[in-house]
CSV table of C-alpha atoms in Angstrom, one decimal:
chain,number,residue,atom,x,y,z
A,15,UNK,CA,-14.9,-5.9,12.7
A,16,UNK,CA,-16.5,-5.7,9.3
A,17,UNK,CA,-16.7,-2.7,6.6
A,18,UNK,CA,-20.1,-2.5,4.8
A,19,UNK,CA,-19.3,-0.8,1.9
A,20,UNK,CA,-22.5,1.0,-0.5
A,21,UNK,CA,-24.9,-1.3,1.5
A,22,UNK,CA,-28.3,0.0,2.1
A,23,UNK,CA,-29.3,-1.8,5.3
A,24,UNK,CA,-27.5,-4.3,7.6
A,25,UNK,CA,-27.5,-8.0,6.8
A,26,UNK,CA,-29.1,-10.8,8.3
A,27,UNK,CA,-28.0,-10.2,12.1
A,28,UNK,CA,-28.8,-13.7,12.7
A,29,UNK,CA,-26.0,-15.4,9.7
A,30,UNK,CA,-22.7,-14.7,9.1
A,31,UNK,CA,-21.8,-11.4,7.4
A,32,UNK,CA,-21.0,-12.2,3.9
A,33,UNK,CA,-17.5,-11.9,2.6
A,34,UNK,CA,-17.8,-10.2,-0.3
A,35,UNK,CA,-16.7,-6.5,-2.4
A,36,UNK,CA,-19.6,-4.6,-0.4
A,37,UNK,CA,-18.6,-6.7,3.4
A,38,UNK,CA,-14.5,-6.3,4.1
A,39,UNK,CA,-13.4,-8.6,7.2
A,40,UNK,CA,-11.1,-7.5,9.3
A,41,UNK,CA,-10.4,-10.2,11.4
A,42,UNK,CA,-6.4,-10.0,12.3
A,43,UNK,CA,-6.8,-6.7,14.3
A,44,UNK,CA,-6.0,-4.2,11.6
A,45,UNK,CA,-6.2,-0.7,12.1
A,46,UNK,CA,-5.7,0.4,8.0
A,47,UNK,CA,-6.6,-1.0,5.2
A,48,UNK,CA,-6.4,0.1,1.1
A,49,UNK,CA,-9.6,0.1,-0.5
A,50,UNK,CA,-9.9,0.9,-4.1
A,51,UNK,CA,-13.5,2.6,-5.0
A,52,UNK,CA,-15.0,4.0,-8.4
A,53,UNK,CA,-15.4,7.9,-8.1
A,54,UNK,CA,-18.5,8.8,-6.8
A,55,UNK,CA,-20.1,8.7,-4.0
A,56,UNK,CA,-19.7,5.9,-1.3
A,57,UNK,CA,-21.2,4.5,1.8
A,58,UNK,CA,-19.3,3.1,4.7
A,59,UNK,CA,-20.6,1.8,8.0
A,60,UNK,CA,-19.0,-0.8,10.7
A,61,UNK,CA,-20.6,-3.5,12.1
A,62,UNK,CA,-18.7,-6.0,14.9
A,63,UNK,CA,-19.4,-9.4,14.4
A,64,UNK,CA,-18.0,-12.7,16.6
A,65,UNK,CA,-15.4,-15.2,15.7
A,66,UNK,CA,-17.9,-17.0,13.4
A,67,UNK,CA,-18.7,-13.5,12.0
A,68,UNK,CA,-22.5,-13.1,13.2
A,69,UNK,CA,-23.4,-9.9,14.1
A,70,UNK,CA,-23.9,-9.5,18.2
A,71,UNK,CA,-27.4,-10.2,19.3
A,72,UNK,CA,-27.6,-5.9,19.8
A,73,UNK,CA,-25.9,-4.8,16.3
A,74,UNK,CA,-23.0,-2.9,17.3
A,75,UNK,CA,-22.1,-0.6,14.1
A,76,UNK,CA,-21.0,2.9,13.4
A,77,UNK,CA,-22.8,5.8,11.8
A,78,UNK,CA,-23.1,5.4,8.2
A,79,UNK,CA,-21.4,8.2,6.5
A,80,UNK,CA,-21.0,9.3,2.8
A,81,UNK,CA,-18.0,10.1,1.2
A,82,UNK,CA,-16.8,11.1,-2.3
A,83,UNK,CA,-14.2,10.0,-4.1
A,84,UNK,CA,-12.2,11.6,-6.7
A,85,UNK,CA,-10.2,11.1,-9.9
């Protein structure tokens, strides 16, 4: 699974999702992760991907949702 972080709209569904600060992989199982944001407010959304990190050809993701984060 993948963690799109502050991104406005999905990536190419037909490439790899990139590996970057805004796309988090998560591809040993993990259940938890440490992220370390700016205060403010914060977009996170999931997305599934295959071993080679392309999205499914029906995007599985979550809801986007919005959180804030304090000082």
């Amino acid at each position: 699974h993948h963690l799109l972080i502050d991104v406005e709209k999905l990536p190419d569904l037909d490439k790899p999702i990139p590996a970057d600060d805004h796309h988090v992989h998560f591809g040993k199982g993990q259940t938890e992760a440490l992220i370390e944001l700016s205060p403010g407010a914060h977009t996170l959304q999931l997305l599934l991907g295959d071993f080679s990190h392309i999205p499914h050809d029906t995007a599985i993701t979550s809801e986007k949702i919005t959180i804030k984060v304090v000082e």
